[in-house]
Tab-separated table of C-alpha atoms in Angstrom:
chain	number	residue	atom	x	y	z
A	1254	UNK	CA	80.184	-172.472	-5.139
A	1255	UNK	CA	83.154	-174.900	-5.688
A	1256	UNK	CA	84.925	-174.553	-9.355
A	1257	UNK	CA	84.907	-178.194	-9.469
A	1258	UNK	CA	81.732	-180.437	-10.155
A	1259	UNK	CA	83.041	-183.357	-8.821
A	1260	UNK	CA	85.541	-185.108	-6.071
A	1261	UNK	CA	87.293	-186.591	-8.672
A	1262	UNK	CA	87.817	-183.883	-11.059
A	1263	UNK	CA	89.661	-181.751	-7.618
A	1264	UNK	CA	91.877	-184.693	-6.508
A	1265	UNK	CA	92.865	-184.314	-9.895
A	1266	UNK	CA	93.835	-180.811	-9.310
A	1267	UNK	CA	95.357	-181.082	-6.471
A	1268	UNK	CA	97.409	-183.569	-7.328
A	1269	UNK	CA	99.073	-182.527	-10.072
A	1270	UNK	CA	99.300	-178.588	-7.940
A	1271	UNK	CA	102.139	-176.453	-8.646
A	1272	UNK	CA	101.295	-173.287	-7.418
A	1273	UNK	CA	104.029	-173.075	-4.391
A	1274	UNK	CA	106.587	-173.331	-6.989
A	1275	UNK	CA	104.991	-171.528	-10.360
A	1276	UNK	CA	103.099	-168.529	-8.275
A	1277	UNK	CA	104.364	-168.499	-4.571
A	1278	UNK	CA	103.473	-165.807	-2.145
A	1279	UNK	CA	107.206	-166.057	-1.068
A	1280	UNK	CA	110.239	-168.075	-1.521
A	1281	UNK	CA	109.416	-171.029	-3.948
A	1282	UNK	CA	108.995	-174.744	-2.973
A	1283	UNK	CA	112.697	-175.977	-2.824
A	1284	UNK	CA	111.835	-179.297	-4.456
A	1285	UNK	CA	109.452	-180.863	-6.432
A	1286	UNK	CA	106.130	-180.860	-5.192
A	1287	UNK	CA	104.511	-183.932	-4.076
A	1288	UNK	CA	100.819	-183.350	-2.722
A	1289	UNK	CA	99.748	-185.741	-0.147
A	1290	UNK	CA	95.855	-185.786	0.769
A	1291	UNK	CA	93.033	-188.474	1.101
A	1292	UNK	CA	90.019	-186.916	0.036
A	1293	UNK	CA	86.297	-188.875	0.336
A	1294	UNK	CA	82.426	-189.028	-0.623
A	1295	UNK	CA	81.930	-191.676	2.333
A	1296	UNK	CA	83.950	-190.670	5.141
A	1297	UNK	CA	82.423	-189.103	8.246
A	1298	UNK	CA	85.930	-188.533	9.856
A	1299	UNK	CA	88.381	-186.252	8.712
A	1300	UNK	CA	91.768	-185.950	10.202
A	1301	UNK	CA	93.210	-182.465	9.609
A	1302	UNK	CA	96.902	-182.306	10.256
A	1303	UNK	CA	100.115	-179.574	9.042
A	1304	UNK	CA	101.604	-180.722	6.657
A	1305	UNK	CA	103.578	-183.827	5.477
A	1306	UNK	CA	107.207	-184.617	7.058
A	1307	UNK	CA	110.178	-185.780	4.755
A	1308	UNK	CA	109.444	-189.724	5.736
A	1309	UNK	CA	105.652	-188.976	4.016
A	1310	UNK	CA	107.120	-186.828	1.117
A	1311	UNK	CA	108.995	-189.770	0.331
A	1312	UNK	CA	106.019	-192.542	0.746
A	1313	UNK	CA	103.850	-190.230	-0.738
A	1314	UNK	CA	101.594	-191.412	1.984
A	1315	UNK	CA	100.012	-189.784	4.784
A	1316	UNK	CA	101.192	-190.418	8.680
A	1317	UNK	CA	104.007	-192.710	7.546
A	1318	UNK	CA	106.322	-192.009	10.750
A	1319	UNK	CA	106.542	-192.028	14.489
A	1320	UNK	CA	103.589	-189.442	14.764
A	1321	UNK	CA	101.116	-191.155	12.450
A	1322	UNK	CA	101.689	-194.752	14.840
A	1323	UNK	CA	101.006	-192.350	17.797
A	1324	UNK	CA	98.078	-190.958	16.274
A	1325	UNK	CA	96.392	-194.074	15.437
A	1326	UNK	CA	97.051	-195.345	18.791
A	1327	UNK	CA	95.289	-192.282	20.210
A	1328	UNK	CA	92.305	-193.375	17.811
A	1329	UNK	CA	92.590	-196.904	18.824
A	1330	UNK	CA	92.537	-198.142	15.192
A	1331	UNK	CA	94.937	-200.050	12.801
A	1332	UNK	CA	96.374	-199.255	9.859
A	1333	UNK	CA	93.996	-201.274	7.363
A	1334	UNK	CA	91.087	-198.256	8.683
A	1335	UNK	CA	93.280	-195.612	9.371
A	1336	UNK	CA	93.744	-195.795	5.244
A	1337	UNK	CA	90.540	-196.627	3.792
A	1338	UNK	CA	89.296	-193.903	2.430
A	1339	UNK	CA	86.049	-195.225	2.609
A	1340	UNK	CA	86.379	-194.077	5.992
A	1341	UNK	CA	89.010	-191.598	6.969
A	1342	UNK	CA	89.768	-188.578	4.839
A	1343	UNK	CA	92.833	-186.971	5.875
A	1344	UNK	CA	93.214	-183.520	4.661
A	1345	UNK	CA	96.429	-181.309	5.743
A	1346	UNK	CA	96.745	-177.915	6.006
A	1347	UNK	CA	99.682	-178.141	3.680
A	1348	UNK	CA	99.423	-180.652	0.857
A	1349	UNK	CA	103.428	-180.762	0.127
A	1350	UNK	CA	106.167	-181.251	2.432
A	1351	UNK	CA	106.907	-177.343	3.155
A	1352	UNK	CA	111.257	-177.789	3.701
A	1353	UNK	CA	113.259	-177.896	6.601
A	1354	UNK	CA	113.929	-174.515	8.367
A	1355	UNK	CA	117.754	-173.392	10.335
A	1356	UNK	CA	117.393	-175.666	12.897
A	1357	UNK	CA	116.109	-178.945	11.342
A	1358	UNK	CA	112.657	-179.014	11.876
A	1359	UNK	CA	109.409	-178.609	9.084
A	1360	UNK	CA	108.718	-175.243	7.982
A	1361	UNK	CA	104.763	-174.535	8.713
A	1362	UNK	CA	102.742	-175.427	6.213
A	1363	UNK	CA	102.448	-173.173	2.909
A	1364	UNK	CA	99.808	-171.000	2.505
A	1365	UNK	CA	99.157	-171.539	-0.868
A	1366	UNK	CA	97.255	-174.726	0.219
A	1367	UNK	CA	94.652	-172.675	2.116
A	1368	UNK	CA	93.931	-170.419	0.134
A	1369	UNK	CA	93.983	-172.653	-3.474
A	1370	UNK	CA	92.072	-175.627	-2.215
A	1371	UNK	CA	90.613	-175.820	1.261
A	1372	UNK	CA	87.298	-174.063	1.117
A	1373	UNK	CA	86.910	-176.487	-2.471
A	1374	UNK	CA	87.461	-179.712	-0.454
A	1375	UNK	CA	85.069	-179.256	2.661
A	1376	UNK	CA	82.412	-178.292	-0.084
A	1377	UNK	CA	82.960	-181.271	-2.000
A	1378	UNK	CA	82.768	-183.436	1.129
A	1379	UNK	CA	79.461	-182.288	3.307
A	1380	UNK	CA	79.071	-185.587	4.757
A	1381	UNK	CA	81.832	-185.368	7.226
A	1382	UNK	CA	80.263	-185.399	10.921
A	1383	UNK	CA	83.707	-184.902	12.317
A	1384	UNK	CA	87.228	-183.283	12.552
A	1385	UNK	CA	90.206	-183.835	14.116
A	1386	UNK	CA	92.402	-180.439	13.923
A	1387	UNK	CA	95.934	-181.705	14.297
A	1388	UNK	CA	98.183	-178.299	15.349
A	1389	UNK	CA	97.861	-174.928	15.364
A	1390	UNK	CA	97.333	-173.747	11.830
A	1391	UNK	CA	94.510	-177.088	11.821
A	1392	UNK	CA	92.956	-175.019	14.695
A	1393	UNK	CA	92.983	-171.751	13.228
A	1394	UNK	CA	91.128	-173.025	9.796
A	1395	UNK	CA	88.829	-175.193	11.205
A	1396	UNK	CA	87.713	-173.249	14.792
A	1397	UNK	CA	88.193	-169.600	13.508
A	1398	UNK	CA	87.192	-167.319	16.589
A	1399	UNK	CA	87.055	-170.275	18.548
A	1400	UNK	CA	91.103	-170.986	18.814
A	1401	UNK	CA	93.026	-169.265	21.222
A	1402	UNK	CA	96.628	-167.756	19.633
A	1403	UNK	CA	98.106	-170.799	21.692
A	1404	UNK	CA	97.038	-174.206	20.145
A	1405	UNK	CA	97.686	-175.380	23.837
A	1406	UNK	CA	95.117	-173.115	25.081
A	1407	UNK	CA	92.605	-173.959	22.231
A	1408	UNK	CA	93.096	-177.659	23.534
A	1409	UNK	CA	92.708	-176.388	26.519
A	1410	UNK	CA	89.098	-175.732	25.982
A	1411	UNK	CA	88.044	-178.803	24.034
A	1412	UNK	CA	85.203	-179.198	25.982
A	1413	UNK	CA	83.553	-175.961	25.341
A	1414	UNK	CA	84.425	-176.143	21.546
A	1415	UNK	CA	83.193	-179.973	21.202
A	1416	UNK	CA	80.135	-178.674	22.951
A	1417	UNK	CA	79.481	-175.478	20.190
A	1418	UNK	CA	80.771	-177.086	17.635
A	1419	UNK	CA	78.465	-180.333	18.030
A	1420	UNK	CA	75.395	-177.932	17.969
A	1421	UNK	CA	76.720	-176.537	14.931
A	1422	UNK	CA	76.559	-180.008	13.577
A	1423	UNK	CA	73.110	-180.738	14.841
A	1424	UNK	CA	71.906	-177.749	12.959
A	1425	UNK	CA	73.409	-178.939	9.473
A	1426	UNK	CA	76.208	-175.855	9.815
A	1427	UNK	CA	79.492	-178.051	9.301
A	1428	UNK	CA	80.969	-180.732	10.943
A	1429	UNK	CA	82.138	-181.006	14.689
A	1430	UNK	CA	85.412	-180.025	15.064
A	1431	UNK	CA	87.805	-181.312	18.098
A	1432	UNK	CA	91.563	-179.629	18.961
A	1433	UNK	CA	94.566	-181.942	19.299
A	1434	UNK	CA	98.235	-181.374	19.466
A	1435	UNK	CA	100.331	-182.690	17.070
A	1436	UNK	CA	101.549	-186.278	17.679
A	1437	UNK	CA	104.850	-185.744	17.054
A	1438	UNK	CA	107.715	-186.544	19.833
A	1439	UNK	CA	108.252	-183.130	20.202
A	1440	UNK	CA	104.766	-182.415	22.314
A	1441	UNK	CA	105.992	-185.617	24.749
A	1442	UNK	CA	106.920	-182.999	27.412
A	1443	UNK	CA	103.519	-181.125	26.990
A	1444	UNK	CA	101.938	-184.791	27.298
A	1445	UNK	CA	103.675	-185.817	30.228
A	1446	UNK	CA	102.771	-182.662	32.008
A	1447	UNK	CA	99.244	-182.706	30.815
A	1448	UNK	CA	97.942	-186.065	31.958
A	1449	UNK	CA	94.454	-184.561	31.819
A	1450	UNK	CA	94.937	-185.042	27.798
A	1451	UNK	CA	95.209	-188.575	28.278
A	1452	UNK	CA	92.179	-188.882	30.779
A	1453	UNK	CA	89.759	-186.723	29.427
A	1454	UNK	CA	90.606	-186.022	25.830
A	1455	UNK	CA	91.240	-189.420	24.372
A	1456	UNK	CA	88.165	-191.501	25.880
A	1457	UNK	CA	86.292	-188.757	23.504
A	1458	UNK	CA	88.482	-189.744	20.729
A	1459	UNK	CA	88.237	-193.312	20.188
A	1460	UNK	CA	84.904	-192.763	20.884
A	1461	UNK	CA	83.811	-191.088	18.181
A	1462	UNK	CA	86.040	-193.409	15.894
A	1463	UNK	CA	84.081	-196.108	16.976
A	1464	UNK	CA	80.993	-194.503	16.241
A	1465	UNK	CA	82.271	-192.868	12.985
A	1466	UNK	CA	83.918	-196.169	11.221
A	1467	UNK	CA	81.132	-198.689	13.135
C-alpha cells in the first residue's frame, strides 16, 4: 500500500525531497536539490527517463535541451502535448540533477529516488497503459528480468518485450513498457549504425502517442 492517499499529497513530497542531501547512501547532493517530475491521474503515457541535465535543473522543467527536442521528434508531438500533464507524465529515475562526474558528463541517477518514491508513484497512477524507459537504469526498473545488462541489447529485443509486456497489460498487471536509448547526442553514433531503430522502432512510437493522447 502507498503511504500517501492521494497524488497530490506525494507531489508534495517529492517536491520538497531532501533525502540525497539529509540521509544519502553515499556522498551528499553537491547542491541544492531541485526535483523535477510530472506526475498524473489522466495520463496513459509515461515517459521514464535518468535523470535531469544542468539545462533542466536550471528550468526546473523536464526535457528542456537538445535531447528533449529529439525526443519529441521521435514521438512526433509538440511541445504544447509533450507538457500537459493531462496527458504525458514524465517520471525520471532520478528526480534531481545527480552532478557532473571527472570527465564532464551527468553522474547516473541517485538511488535515493528509487528506493524513496518510485514504487509510491506507479501506485498512485494505475491508469497508465504505457511506458517509455529512457536508458539503462529506466530499463532495469521498469523491465526487471526482462533487460539485458546492456540497455543496447534490451533495445535490442523490443519486440519480444512490447509483445510480453502488452499481455501483461491486457491482463490488468501494469502498463506496457517499451526500451529506448537515451536521446541525447551522445547515442548519434549508436543511431547512425542502427538504422533498424529508426525503421522499426519509431513507427511503434508515434503510434502509440497517437493512440495514447487521441
Amino acid at each position: 500500500m502507498s503511504a500517501f492517499d492521494t497524488l497530490r499529497q506525494l507531489e508534495d513530497a517529492i517536491s520538497s525531497c531532501r533525502v540525497c542531501v539529509e540521509a544519502p547512501l553515499w556522498a551528499p547532493l553537491p547542491h541544492e536539490p531541485r526535483p523535477v517530475a510530472v506526475l498524473s491521474s489522466t495520463a496513459r503515457l509515461c515517459i521514464c527517463g535518468q535523470a535531469p541535465g544542468t539545462r533542466v535543473h536550471a528550468s526546473g522543467r523536464p526535457f528542456t535541451d537538445p535531447s528533449g527536442v529529439r525526443l519529441r521528434e521521435w514521438m512526433g508531438i509538440e511541445e504544447a502535448q509533450f507538457y500537459n500533464p493531462n496527458l504525458l507524465s514524465i517520471v525520471p529515475m532520478g528526480f534531481c540533477f545527480p552532478g557532473l562526474d571527472s570527465k564532464g558528463g551527468d553522474k547516473p541517477p541517485r538511488k535515493e529516488c528509487r528506493r524513496t518514491w518510485h514504487d509510491h508513484v506507479f501506485r498512485q497512477m494505475p491508469q497508465l497503459e504505457t511506458v517509455f524507459a529512457v536508458g539503462a537504469h529506466a530499463h532495469q526498473y521498469h523491465l526487471g528480468e526482462l533487460a539485458s545488462k546492456r540497455s543496447r541489447e534490451t533495445i535490442a529485443s523490443f519486440k519480444e518485450i512490447w509483445e510480453v509486456t502488452s499481455k501483461r497489460r491486457e491482463n490488468g498487471e501494469g502498463p506496457a513498457v517499451l526500451p529506448l536509448p537515451h536521446p541525447s547526442w551522445r547515442n548519434n553514433a549508436w543511431l547512425k549504425k542502427n538504422a533498424w531503430f529508426e525503421e522499426q522502432v519509431l513507427p511503434l512510437v508515434k503510434k502509440e502517442v497517437a493512440r495514447l493522447m487521441a
